[in-house]
Every structure is written in structure tokens, then in C-alpha cells.
Amino acid sequence: PPSAAANLRPGAEQKVVFITARVHPGETPSSFVCQGIIDFLVSQHPIAKVLRDHLVFKIAPMLNPDGVYLGNYRCSLMGFDLNRHWANPSPWAHPTLHGVKQLIIEMYNNPKINLEFYIDIHAHSTMMNGFMYGNIFEDEERFQRQAVFPKLLCQNAEDFSYSSTSFNRDAVKAGTGRRFLGGLLNDTSYCYTLEVSFYSYILGGPTSAVPYTEEAYMKLGRNVARTFLDYYRLNSLLERPLAPAPKTR
């Protein structure tokens, strides 16, 4: 059998990317984006292989299965907006958050694991395109480093807008995954909300709105995954096709 990737060998240090989606059950596009990420990462694509060899992806594709099953728009079985309860989730009232948070804290406390990214995928009902929310830090250098991933994603995905990406610390967002984990994790971790429009993305001029399709959402997911290659500068590790041999005269 092929040997395990170096990052999965016992005792190896792991760089972990943690991705969650569908904490708001009505935001169905987030599931298609997440599906695009998963399908790409488990594929035979050479970029996916390099990513699997260097990073560990942990994905919780549906944080609110009860709400999805019931057809709720925003809340869980018991009427909670789960994305306001990260600070102190109850194992009884918010079991999925409680479980995911425990896992994240376990990884954070493990000296062999670097939890480098947390990305929570949502859909937005009024904005166009894909964009991100990040956190505000007093440390200017950390703030600048946080902008690197969305800038790279903007280069890879035509439907992702860096100009709509914003960094905030609104009190109303304090219980969200991004805000809470941004305060918990150390300064080498980056926490984002990835938002994608329910409706369309704009290419070129303001009149050229392109309606989103399931495939376009999945493509955004693939582009999110590919962006880790640029972020970690792993391009040089892709097996380049052999140059054709020069023709002899």
C-alpha cells in the first residue's frame, strides 16, 4: 500500500485547515461551495494531492442538520441561531457546536497541531459575489497577514470580490464562529466567514450579473481549495509534465 502522507505519520506536526458550513439551514449555497471543496480535495488532481500531502483538512459540512431537516431558515430544532452561541455552547441545546468547539480546543492545545485556518461558509441574501469577513486586530502586521488569503482567492476566482471583503468587530457578531475562534486561537491562525451570494456575481461592468448555478458554487469551493497551494507556495511541488524531447533533424 502507498505510504501515508508525511503529515499523517505518528508524531508529525500537522497544519490543519478547519472548514464548517450550513450553520444557517436556509443558506443552501454554502453546501454547494463546501461540496466543491470536498470533491476537489479527494480527487486525483495534482494540486489536491500536494494539498493532502502538506495539510490536514477537517470539514464539518453541516453544523445545523436539525434545522436543515425541518426546513428552517436560520435556527435549530429548538429555535437557536447557532452562530450566536460559540462562546458557551451547551451540549444539550447546541450539540453540534459543542462537539466542534471541543475538537478545535483539543487541537489548539495539542503541541503537534497548528490550527492555521478556520473558514465558516455562509450565503448572503443581499450582496453579490463571494467575499469574506475577517477580524480586526490591534497588531498591524497580523491584520495585514490576514488579508493575504482573500487577496489570493480573488486572483483565483472570478466571482470572488476582495472589495466586498471586510474586517469588523461588530458586537452583534460576537457569538459567531469567526469572531469567537479569532479571539481564542493564537496569532498564527486565521478565522474567516466565507459568504457567497444567493443570487449572482458580477463580471466586468455593473450590468453584467451572472446568475449562480450549483456548478458555479462548487467551482468557488474548488478555487478556495486551490488557493491554499498559493498561500503555502506549494506550486513548485507540482509534478511538471516532461518537456517534449527535441526533434532530431
Coordinates of N, CA and C in Angstrom, one line a residue:
P1 N 0.8 -1.2 0.0 CA 0.0 0.0 0.0 C 0.9 1.2 0.0
P2 N 0.4 2.3 -0.6 CA 1.2 3.6 -0.6 C 1.4 4.1 0.8
S3 N 2.6 4.6 1.1 CA 2.9 5.1 2.4 C 2.0 6.3 2.7
A4 N 1.7 6.5 4.0 CA 0.8 7.6 4.4 C 1.6 8.9 4.1
A5 N 0.8 10.0 3.9 CA 1.4 11.3 3.7 C 2.2 11.6 4.9
A6 N 3.3 12.3 4.6 CA 4.2 12.7 5.7 C 3.5 13.4 6.9
N7 N 2.5 14.2 6.6 CA 1.8 14.9 7.6 C 0.9 14.1 8.5
L8 N 0.7 12.8 8.1 CA -0.2 12.0 8.9 C 0.6 10.9 9.6
R9 N 1.9 10.9 9.5 CA 2.7 9.9 10.2 C 2.7 10.2 11.7
P10 N 2.7 9.2 12.6 CA 2.6 9.5 14.0 C 3.8 10.4 14.4
G11 N 3.4 11.4 15.2 CA 4.4 12.4 15.7 C 4.7 13.5 14.8
A12 N 4.2 13.5 13.5 CA 4.4 14.6 12.6 C 3.6 15.8 13.0
E13 N 4.2 17.0 12.8 CA 3.5 18.2 13.0 C 2.4 18.4 11.9
Q14 N 1.2 18.7 12.3 CA 0.1 18.9 11.3 C -0.3 20.3 11.2
K15 N -0.4 20.8 9.9 CA -1.1 22.1 9.7 C -2.5 21.8 9.4
V16 N -3.4 22.3 10.2 CA -4.9 22.0 10.0 C -5.6 23.1 9.4
V17 N -6.5 22.8 8.4 CA -7.5 23.8 7.9 C -8.8 23.2 8.3
F18 N -9.6 24.0 9.1 CA -10.9 23.6 9.6 C -12.0 24.3 8.9
I19 N -12.9 23.6 8.3 CA -13.9 24.2 7.5 C -15.3 23.8 8.0
T20 N -16.2 24.7 8.2 CA -17.6 24.4 8.6 C -18.6 25.1 7.6
A21 N -19.8 24.5 7.5 CA -20.8 25.1 6.6 C -22.2 24.8 7.2
R22 N -23.1 25.6 6.6 CA -24.6 25.3 6.9 C -25.0 25.4 8.3
V23 N -24.4 26.4 9.0 CA -24.8 26.7 10.4 C -26.2 27.3 10.3
H24 N -26.5 28.1 9.2 CA -27.8 28.6 8.9 C -28.5 27.7 7.9
P25 N -29.5 27.0 8.2 CA -30.0 26.0 7.3 C -30.5 26.5 6.0
G26 N -31.0 27.7 5.9 CA -31.6 28.2 4.7 C -30.5 28.6 3.7
E27 N -29.2 28.7 4.1 CA -28.2 29.2 3.2 C -27.6 28.0 2.4
T28 N -28.5 27.5 1.6 CA -28.1 26.3 0.8 C -26.8 26.4 -0.1
P29 N -26.6 27.6 -0.6 CA -25.3 27.7 -1.4 C -24.1 27.3 -0.7
S30 N -24.1 27.5 0.6 CA -22.9 27.1 1.4 C -22.6 25.6 1.3
S31 N -23.6 24.8 1.1 CA -23.4 23.4 1.0 C -22.8 23.0 -0.4
F32 N -23.1 23.8 -1.4 CA -22.5 23.5 -2.7 C -21.1 24.0 -2.7
V33 N -20.8 25.1 -2.1 CA -19.4 25.5 -2.0 C -18.5 24.5 -1.2
C34 N -19.1 24.0 -0.1 CA -18.4 23.0 0.7 C -18.2 21.7 -0.1
Q35 N -19.2 21.3 -0.9 CA -19.2 20.1 -1.7 C -18.0 20.3 -2.7
G36 N -17.9 21.5 -3.3 CA -16.8 21.7 -4.3 C -15.4 21.6 -3.6
I37 N -15.3 22.0 -2.4 CA -14.0 21.9 -1.6 C -13.7 20.4 -1.4
I38 N -14.8 19.7 -0.9 CA -14.6 18.2 -0.6 C -14.2 17.4 -1.9
D39 N -15.0 17.6 -2.9 CA -14.8 16.9 -4.2 C -13.4 17.1 -4.7
F40 N -13.0 18.4 -4.7 CA -11.6 18.7 -5.2 C -10.6 18.0 -4.3
L41 N -10.7 18.1 -3.0 CA -9.6 17.6 -2.1 C -9.5 16.1 -2.2
V42 N -10.6 15.3 -2.5 CA -10.5 13.9 -2.6 C -10.2 13.4 -4.0
S43 N -10.0 14.3 -4.9 CA -9.9 14.0 -6.3 C -8.4 13.6 -6.6
Q44 N -8.2 13.1 -7.9 CA -6.8 12.8 -8.3 C -6.1 14.0 -8.9
H45 N -6.7 15.2 -8.8 CA -6.0 16.4 -9.3 C -4.6 16.6 -8.6
P46 N -3.6 16.9 -9.4 CA -2.2 17.0 -8.8 C -2.2 18.0 -7.7
I47 N -3.0 19.1 -7.8 CA -3.0 20.1 -6.7 C -3.5 19.5 -5.5
A48 N -4.6 18.7 -5.6 CA -5.3 18.1 -4.5 C -4.3 17.2 -3.8
K49 N -3.5 16.4 -4.6 CA -2.5 15.5 -4.0 C -1.5 16.3 -3.2
V50 N -1.0 17.4 -3.7 CA 0.0 18.2 -2.9 C -0.6 18.7 -1.7
L51 N -1.8 19.2 -1.7 CA -2.5 19.7 -0.5 C -2.7 18.6 0.5
R52 N -3.1 17.4 0.1 CA -3.2 16.3 1.1 C -1.9 15.9 1.7
D53 N -0.8 16.1 1.0 CA 0.5 15.7 1.5 C 1.0 16.7 2.5
H54 N 0.5 17.9 2.5 CA 1.1 19.0 3.3 C 0.1 19.6 4.4
L55 N -1.2 19.4 4.2 CA -2.1 20.0 5.1 C -3.1 18.9 5.5
V56 N -3.8 19.1 6.7 CA -4.9 18.2 7.1 C -6.1 19.1 7.1
F57 N -7.1 18.6 6.3 CA -8.4 19.4 6.2 C -9.4 18.6 7.1
K58 N -10.0 19.4 8.0 CA -11.1 18.8 8.8 C -12.4 19.6 8.4
I59 N -13.4 18.9 8.0 CA -14.6 19.6 7.4 C -15.9 19.1 8.1
A60 N -16.6 20.0 8.7 CA -18.0 19.7 9.2 C -19.0 20.4 8.2
P61 N -19.5 19.6 7.3 CA -20.3 20.2 6.2 C -21.6 20.7 6.6
M62 N -22.2 20.3 7.7 CA -23.5 20.7 8.1 C -23.6 20.9 9.6
L63 N -23.4 22.1 10.1 CA -23.4 22.3 11.6 C -24.9 22.3 12.2
N64 N -25.9 22.4 11.3 CA -27.2 22.5 11.8 C -28.2 21.5 11.1
P65 N -27.9 20.2 11.2 CA -28.7 19.2 10.5 C -30.1 19.2 10.9
D66 N -30.5 19.5 12.1 CA -31.9 19.5 12.6 C -32.6 20.6 11.8
G67 N -32.0 21.8 11.8 CA -32.6 22.9 11.1 C -32.8 22.7 9.7
V68 N -31.8 22.0 9.0 CA -32.0 21.7 7.6 C -33.1 20.7 7.4
Y69 N -33.2 19.7 8.2 CA -34.2 18.7 8.1 C -35.6 19.3 8.3
L70 N -35.7 20.3 9.2 CA -37.0 20.9 9.4 C -37.4 21.9 8.4
G71 N -36.4 22.3 7.6 CA -36.7 23.4 6.6 C -36.6 24.8 7.2
N72 N -36.0 24.9 8.4 CA -35.8 26.2 9.0 C -34.9 27.1 8.1
Y73 N -35.1 28.4 8.3 CA -34.2 29.3 7.5 C -32.9 29.6 8.3
R74 N -33.1 29.9 9.6 CA -31.9 30.4 10.3 C -31.6 29.6 11.6
C75 N -32.6 29.0 12.2 CA -32.4 28.5 13.6 C -32.5 26.9 13.6
S76 N -32.1 26.4 14.8 CA -32.1 25.0 15.0 C -33.4 24.4 15.5
L77 N -33.5 23.2 15.8 CA -34.7 22.5 16.2 C -35.3 23.2 17.4
M78 N -34.5 23.8 18.3 CA -35.0 24.4 19.5 C -35.1 26.0 19.3
G79 N -34.9 26.4 18.1 CA -35.1 27.9 17.9 C -33.9 28.7 18.1
F80 N -32.7 28.1 18.2 CA -31.5 28.9 18.4 C -30.8 29.2 17.1
D81 N -30.3 30.5 17.0 CA -29.4 30.8 15.9 C -28.0 30.4 16.4
L82 N -27.6 29.2 15.9 CA -26.4 28.6 16.5 C -25.2 29.5 16.3
N83 N -25.2 30.3 15.3 CA -24.0 31.1 15.0 C -23.9 32.4 16.0
R84 N -24.7 32.3 17.1 CA -24.5 33.3 18.1 C -24.2 32.7 19.5
H85 N -23.8 31.4 19.4 CA -23.6 30.6 20.7 C -22.3 29.9 20.8
W86 N -21.3 30.4 20.0 CA -20.0 29.8 20.1 C -19.3 30.0 21.4
A87 N -19.6 31.1 22.0 CA -18.9 31.5 23.3 C -19.1 30.4 24.4
N88 N -20.3 29.9 24.5 CA -20.6 29.0 25.6 C -21.7 28.0 25.1
P89 N -21.3 27.1 24.1 CA -22.4 26.2 23.6 C -22.7 25.1 24.6
S90 N -24.0 24.8 24.7 CA -24.5 23.8 25.6 C -24.5 22.5 24.9
P91 N -24.0 21.4 25.5 CA -24.0 20.1 24.9 C -25.5 19.6 24.7
W92 N -26.4 20.2 25.4 CA -27.8 19.8 25.3 C -28.5 20.6 24.2
A93 N -28.3 21.9 24.2 CA -29.1 22.8 23.4 C -28.3 23.1 22.0
H94 N -27.0 23.0 22.0 CA -26.3 23.3 20.8 C -25.2 22.2 20.6
P95 N -25.6 20.9 20.4 CA -24.7 19.8 20.5 C -23.6 19.8 19.4
T96 N -24.0 20.3 18.2 CA -23.0 20.3 17.1 C -21.9 21.3 17.4
L97 N -22.3 22.5 17.8 CA -21.3 23.5 18.1 C -20.4 23.0 19.3
H98 N -21.0 22.4 20.3 CA -20.3 22.0 21.4 C -19.2 21.0 21.0
G99 N -19.6 20.0 20.1 CA -18.7 19.0 19.7 C -17.6 19.6 18.8
V100 N -17.9 20.5 17.9 CA -16.9 21.1 17.0 C -15.9 21.9 17.9
K101 N -16.5 22.7 18.8 CA -15.7 23.6 19.6 C -14.7 22.7 20.5
Q102 N -15.2 21.6 21.1 CA -14.3 20.8 21.9 C -13.1 20.3 21.0
L103 N -13.5 19.8 19.8 CA -12.4 19.3 18.9 C -11.4 20.4 18.5
I104 N -11.9 21.6 18.3 CA -11.0 22.7 17.9 C -10.1 23.0 19.1
I105 N -10.7 23.1 20.3 CA -9.8 23.4 21.5 C -8.8 22.3 21.8
E106 N -9.2 21.0 21.6 CA -8.3 19.9 21.7 C -7.1 20.1 20.7
M107 N -7.4 20.4 19.5 CA -6.3 20.6 18.5 C -5.5 21.8 18.9
Y108 N -6.1 22.8 19.4 CA -5.4 24.0 19.7 C -4.4 23.7 20.9
N109 N -4.8 22.8 21.8 CA -3.9 22.5 22.9 C -2.9 21.4 22.6
N110 N -2.9 20.9 21.4 CA -2.0 19.8 21.0 C -0.8 20.5 20.4
P111 N 0.4 20.3 21.0 CA 1.6 21.0 20.5 C 2.0 20.5 19.1
K112 N 1.5 19.3 18.7 CA 1.9 18.8 17.4 C 0.9 19.3 16.3
I113 N -0.1 20.1 16.7 CA -1.0 20.6 15.7 C -1.0 22.1 15.6
N114 N -0.9 22.6 14.4 CA -1.1 24.0 14.2 C -2.4 24.2 13.5
L115 N -3.4 24.8 14.2 CA -4.7 25.1 13.6 C -4.5 26.4 12.8
E116 N -4.3 26.4 11.5 CA -3.9 27.6 10.8 C -5.1 28.4 10.2
F117 N -6.2 27.7 9.8 CA -7.3 28.3 9.2 C -8.6 27.8 9.8
Y118 N -9.5 28.7 10.0 CA -10.9 28.3 10.3 C -11.8 29.1 9.3
I119 N -12.5 28.4 8.5 CA -13.4 29.1 7.5 C -14.8 28.6 7.7
D120 N -15.8 29.5 7.9 CA -17.2 29.1 8.1 C -17.9 29.6 6.9
I121 N -18.6 28.7 6.1 CA -19.2 29.1 4.9 C -20.7 29.4 5.0
H122 N -21.1 30.6 4.5 CA -22.5 31.1 4.6 C -22.9 31.5 3.2
A123 N -24.2 31.9 3.1 CA -24.7 32.6 1.9 C -25.3 33.9 2.3
H124 N -25.3 34.9 1.4 CA -25.7 36.2 1.7 C -26.9 36.6 0.8
S125 N -27.9 37.2 1.4 CA -29.2 37.4 0.6 C -29.2 38.8 -0.1
T126 N -28.3 39.7 0.2 CA -28.4 41.0 -0.5 C -27.1 41.3 -1.3
M127 N -26.0 40.8 -0.9 CA -24.7 41.1 -1.6 C -24.5 40.2 -2.8
M128 N -23.8 40.7 -3.8 CA -23.4 39.9 -5.0 C -22.0 39.3 -4.7
N129 N -21.6 38.3 -5.5 CA -20.3 37.7 -5.5 C -20.0 36.8 -4.2
G130 N -18.8 36.3 -4.2 CA -18.3 35.7 -3.0 C -17.4 36.7 -2.3
F131 N -17.4 36.7 -1.0 CA -16.5 37.7 -0.2 C -16.3 37.1 1.1
M132 N -15.4 37.7 1.9 CA -15.1 37.2 3.3 C -15.3 38.3 4.3
Y133 N -15.6 37.8 5.5 CA -15.4 38.7 6.7 C -14.2 38.2 7.5
G134 N -13.4 39.1 8.0 CA -12.3 38.8 8.9 C -12.4 39.6 10.1
N135 N -11.4 39.4 11.0 CA -11.4 40.1 12.3 C -10.5 41.3 12.3
I136 N -10.7 42.1 13.3 CA -9.8 43.3 13.4 C -8.9 43.0 14.6
F137 N -7.6 43.3 14.4 CA -6.6 43.1 15.4 C -5.8 44.4 15.6
E138 N -5.4 44.6 16.8 CA -4.6 45.8 17.1 C -3.2 45.7 16.4
D139 N -2.7 44.5 16.3 CA -1.4 44.3 15.7 C -1.5 44.5 14.2
E140 N -0.9 45.5 13.7 CA -1.0 45.9 12.2 C -0.5 44.7 11.3
E141 N 0.7 44.1 11.7 CA 1.2 43.1 10.9 C 0.3 41.9 10.8
R142 N -0.3 41.5 11.9 CA -1.3 40.4 11.9 C -2.5 40.7 11.0
F143 N -2.9 42.0 11.1 CA -4.0 42.4 10.3 C -3.7 42.3 8.8
Q144 N -2.5 42.7 8.4 CA -2.0 42.6 7.0 C -1.9 41.2 6.6
R145 N -1.4 40.3 7.4 CA -1.3 38.9 7.1 C -2.6 38.2 6.8
Q146 N -3.6 38.7 7.6 CA -5.0 38.1 7.5 C -5.6 38.4 6.1
A147 N -5.1 39.5 5.5 CA -5.7 39.9 4.2 C -5.1 39.1 3.0
V148 N -4.0 38.3 3.3 CA -3.3 37.6 2.2 C -4.2 36.6 1.5
F149 N -4.9 35.7 2.3 CA -5.7 34.6 1.7 C -6.8 35.2 0.9
P150 N -7.7 36.1 1.4 CA -8.7 36.6 0.4 C -8.1 37.3 -0.8
K151 N -7.0 37.9 -0.7 CA -6.4 38.6 -1.9 C -6.0 37.5 -2.9
L152 N -5.4 36.4 -2.4 CA -5.0 35.3 -3.3 C -6.3 34.6 -3.9
L153 N -7.3 34.5 -3.1 CA -8.6 33.9 -3.6 C -9.2 34.7 -4.7
C154 N -9.1 36.1 -4.6 CA -9.6 37.0 -5.5 C -8.9 36.8 -6.9
Q155 N -7.6 36.5 -6.9 CA -6.8 36.2 -8.1 C -7.3 34.9 -8.8
N156 N -7.7 33.9 -8.0 CA -8.0 32.6 -8.5 C -9.5 32.5 -8.9
A157 N -10.4 33.3 -8.3 CA -11.8 33.1 -8.5 C -12.4 34.3 -9.1
E158 N -13.0 34.3 -10.3 CA -13.5 35.5 -10.9 C -14.7 36.0 -10.2
D159 N -15.4 35.1 -9.5 CA -16.6 35.6 -8.8 C -16.4 36.0 -7.3
F160 N -15.1 36.0 -6.9 CA -14.8 36.5 -5.5 C -14.4 37.9 -5.5
S161 N -14.9 38.7 -4.6 CA -14.7 40.1 -4.6 C -13.9 40.5 -3.4
Y162 N -12.6 41.0 -3.6 CA -11.9 41.5 -2.4 C -12.4 42.8 -2.0
S163 N -13.0 43.6 -2.9 CA -13.5 44.9 -2.5 C -14.7 44.8 -1.5
S164 N -15.5 43.7 -1.6 CA -16.6 43.5 -0.7 C -16.1 42.8 0.6
T165 N -14.9 42.3 0.6 CA -14.4 41.6 1.8 C -14.2 42.7 2.9
S166 N -14.6 42.4 4.2 CA -14.4 43.4 5.2 C -14.0 42.8 6.5
F167 N -13.4 43.6 7.3 CA -12.9 43.1 8.6 C -13.6 43.9 9.7
N168 N -14.2 43.3 10.7 CA -15.0 44.0 11.6 C -15.0 43.4 13.0
R169 N -15.5 44.1 14.0 CA -15.7 43.6 15.3 C -17.1 44.1 15.9
D170 N -18.1 44.0 15.0 CA -19.5 44.3 15.5 C -19.9 43.5 16.7
A171 N -20.5 44.2 17.7 CA -20.9 43.5 18.9 C -21.9 42.4 18.6
V172 N -22.8 42.6 17.6 CA -23.8 41.7 17.2 C -23.2 40.4 16.7
K173 N -22.0 40.4 16.2 CA -21.3 39.2 15.6 C -20.4 38.5 16.6
A174 N -20.5 38.9 17.9 CA -19.5 38.4 18.9 C -19.6 36.9 19.1
G175 N -20.8 36.3 18.9 CA -21.0 34.9 19.2 C -20.8 34.0 17.9
T176 N -20.3 34.6 16.8 CA -20.1 33.8 15.6 C -18.8 33.0 15.7
G177 N -18.7 32.0 14.9 CA -17.5 31.1 14.9 C -16.3 31.9 14.6
R178 N -16.4 32.8 13.6 CA -15.2 33.6 13.2 C -14.7 34.5 14.3
R179 N -15.6 35.2 15.0 CA -15.2 36.1 16.0 C -14.7 35.4 17.2
F180 N -15.5 34.3 17.6 CA -15.1 33.7 18.9 C -13.7 33.0 18.7
L181 N -13.6 32.2 17.6 CA -12.3 31.5 17.4 C -11.2 32.4 17.1
G182 N -11.5 33.6 16.5 CA -10.5 34.6 16.2 C -9.9 35.1 17.5
G183 N -10.7 35.2 18.6 CA -10.2 35.6 19.9 C -9.5 34.5 20.7
L184 N -9.9 33.2 20.4 CA -9.4 32.1 21.1 C -8.0 31.7 20.6
L185 N -7.9 31.6 19.3 CA -6.7 31.0 18.7 C -5.6 32.0 18.7
N186 N -4.3 31.6 18.4 CA -3.2 32.5 18.5 C -3.0 33.2 17.2
D187 N -2.0 34.0 17.2 CA -1.8 35.0 16.0 C -1.3 34.3 14.8
T188 N -1.1 33.0 14.8 CA -0.8 32.3 13.5 C -2.0 31.6 12.9
S189 N -3.2 31.8 13.5 CA -4.4 31.3 13.0 C -5.3 32.4 12.4
Y190 N -5.9 32.0 11.3 CA -6.8 33.0 10.6 C -8.2 32.5 10.5
C191 N -9.2 33.3 11.0 CA -10.6 32.9 11.0 C -11.4 33.8 10.1
Y192 N -12.1 33.1 9.2 CA -12.9 33.9 8.2 C -14.4 33.3 8.2
T193 N -15.3 34.2 7.8 CA -16.6 33.8 7.3 C -16.5 34.0 5.7
L194 N -16.8 32.9 5.0 CA -16.8 33.0 3.6 C -18.3 33.1 3.2
E195 N -18.6 34.2 2.6 CA -20.0 34.5 2.1 C -20.1 34.3 0.6
V196 N -21.2 33.8 0.1 CA -21.5 33.8 -1.3 C -22.9 34.2 -1.5
S197 N -23.1 35.0 -2.6 CA -24.4 35.5 -2.9 C -25.4 34.4 -3.2
F198 N -26.7 34.5 -2.8 CA -27.8 33.6 -3.2 C -28.1 33.8 -4.7
Y199 N -27.6 35.0 -5.2 CA -28.2 35.4 -6.5 C -27.2 35.3 -7.6
S200 N -26.2 36.2 -7.6 CA -25.3 36.2 -8.8 C -24.0 36.9 -8.5
Y201 N -23.1 36.8 -9.5 CA -21.8 37.5 -9.3 C -21.7 38.4 -10.5
I202 N -20.8 39.4 -10.4 CA -20.7 40.4 -11.4 C -19.3 40.3 -12.1
L203 N -19.3 40.2 -13.4 CA -18.1 40.2 -14.2 C -18.0 41.5 -15.0
G204 N -16.9 42.2 -14.9 CA -16.8 43.4 -15.8 C -17.7 44.5 -15.2
G205 N -18.5 45.1 -16.1 CA -19.3 46.2 -15.7 C -20.5 45.9 -14.8
P206 N -21.1 46.9 -14.2 CA -22.2 46.7 -13.2 C -23.4 46.1 -13.8
T207 N -23.6 46.0 -15.1 CA -24.8 45.5 -15.7 C -24.6 44.0 -16.0
S208 N -23.4 43.4 -15.9 CA -23.2 42.0 -16.3 C -23.3 41.1 -15.1
A209 N -24.4 40.9 -14.5 CA -24.6 40.0 -13.4 C -24.8 38.6 -14.0
V210 N -24.1 37.6 -13.5 CA -24.2 36.3 -13.9 C -24.9 35.4 -12.8
P211 N -26.1 34.8 -13.1 CA -26.7 34.1 -12.0 C -25.9 32.9 -11.6
Y212 N -25.9 32.7 -10.3 CA -25.1 31.5 -9.8 C -25.9 30.2 -10.1
T213 N -25.1 29.2 -10.4 CA -25.6 27.8 -10.5 C -25.0 26.9 -9.5
E214 N -25.5 25.7 -9.3 CA -24.9 24.8 -8.4 C -23.4 24.6 -8.8
E215 N -23.2 24.4 -10.1 CA -21.8 24.2 -10.5 C -20.9 25.4 -10.2
A216 N -21.4 26.6 -10.4 CA -20.6 27.8 -10.1 C -20.2 27.9 -8.6
Y217 N -21.2 27.5 -7.7 CA -20.9 27.5 -6.3 C -19.8 26.4 -6.0
M218 N -19.9 25.3 -6.7 CA -18.9 24.2 -6.4 C -17.5 24.7 -7.0
K219 N -17.5 25.4 -8.1 CA -16.3 25.9 -8.6 C -15.6 26.9 -7.6
L220 N -16.4 27.7 -7.0 CA -15.8 28.6 -6.0 C -15.2 27.8 -4.9
G221 N -15.8 26.7 -4.5 CA -15.2 25.8 -3.5 C -13.9 25.2 -4.0
R222 N -13.8 24.8 -5.2 CA -12.6 24.3 -5.8 C -11.5 25.4 -5.7
N223 N -11.9 26.6 -6.1 CA -10.9 27.7 -6.1 C -10.4 28.0 -4.6
V224 N -11.3 27.9 -3.6 CA -10.9 28.1 -2.3 C -9.8 27.0 -1.9
A225 N -10.0 25.8 -2.3 CA -9.1 24.7 -2.0 C -7.7 25.0 -2.7
R226 N -7.8 25.4 -4.0 CA -6.6 25.7 -4.8 C -5.8 26.8 -4.2
T227 N -6.5 27.8 -3.6 CA -5.8 29.0 -3.0 C -4.8 28.6 -1.9
F228 N -5.0 27.5 -1.2 CA -4.1 27.1 -0.2 C -2.7 26.7 -0.9
L229 N -2.7 26.3 -2.1 CA -1.5 26.0 -2.8 C -0.7 27.3 -2.9
D230 N -1.3 28.4 -3.3 CA -0.6 29.6 -3.4 C -0.2 30.2 -2.1
Y231 N -1.1 30.0 -1.1 CA -0.8 30.6 0.2 C 0.4 29.9 0.8
Y232 N 0.6 28.6 0.7 CA 1.7 27.9 1.2 C 2.8 27.8 0.2
R233 N 2.7 28.4 -1.0 CA 3.7 28.4 -2.0 C 4.2 27.0 -2.3
L234 N 3.2 26.1 -2.6 CA 3.5 24.7 -2.9 C 3.6 24.5 -4.4
N235 N 3.5 25.6 -5.2 CA 3.4 25.4 -6.6 C 4.6 24.6 -7.2
S236 N 5.8 24.8 -6.5 CA 7.0 24.2 -7.0 C 6.9 22.6 -6.9
L237 N 6.0 22.1 -6.0 CA 6.0 20.7 -5.7 C 5.1 20.0 -6.7
L238 N 4.4 20.7 -7.6 CA 3.5 20.0 -8.6 C 4.4 19.3 -9.6
E239 N 4.1 18.1 -9.9 CA 4.9 17.4 -10.9 C 4.7 18.0 -12.2
R240 N 5.8 18.6 -12.7 CA 5.6 19.3 -14.0 C 5.7 18.2 -15.1
P241 N 4.8 18.4 -16.2 CA 4.9 17.4 -17.3 C 6.3 17.5 -17.9
L242 N 6.8 16.4 -18.4 CA 8.2 16.4 -19.0 C 8.1 17.2 -20.3
A243 N 9.2 18.0 -20.5 CA 9.2 18.8 -21.8 C 9.4 17.8 -22.9
P244 N 8.7 18.1 -24.1 CA 8.9 17.2 -25.2 C 10.4 17.1 -25.7
A245 N 10.8 15.9 -26.0 CA 12.2 15.8 -26.4 C 12.4 16.6 -27.7
P246 N 13.6 17.2 -27.9 CA 13.8 18.0 -29.2 C 13.8 17.0 -30.3
K247 N 13.2 17.4 -31.4 CA 13.2 16.6 -32.6 C 14.6 16.5 -33.2
T248 N 15.0 15.4 -33.6 CA 16.3 15.3 -34.3 C 16.1 15.5 -35.8
R249 N 17.0 16.2 -36.4 CA 16.8 16.5 -37.8 C 17.1 15.3 -38.6

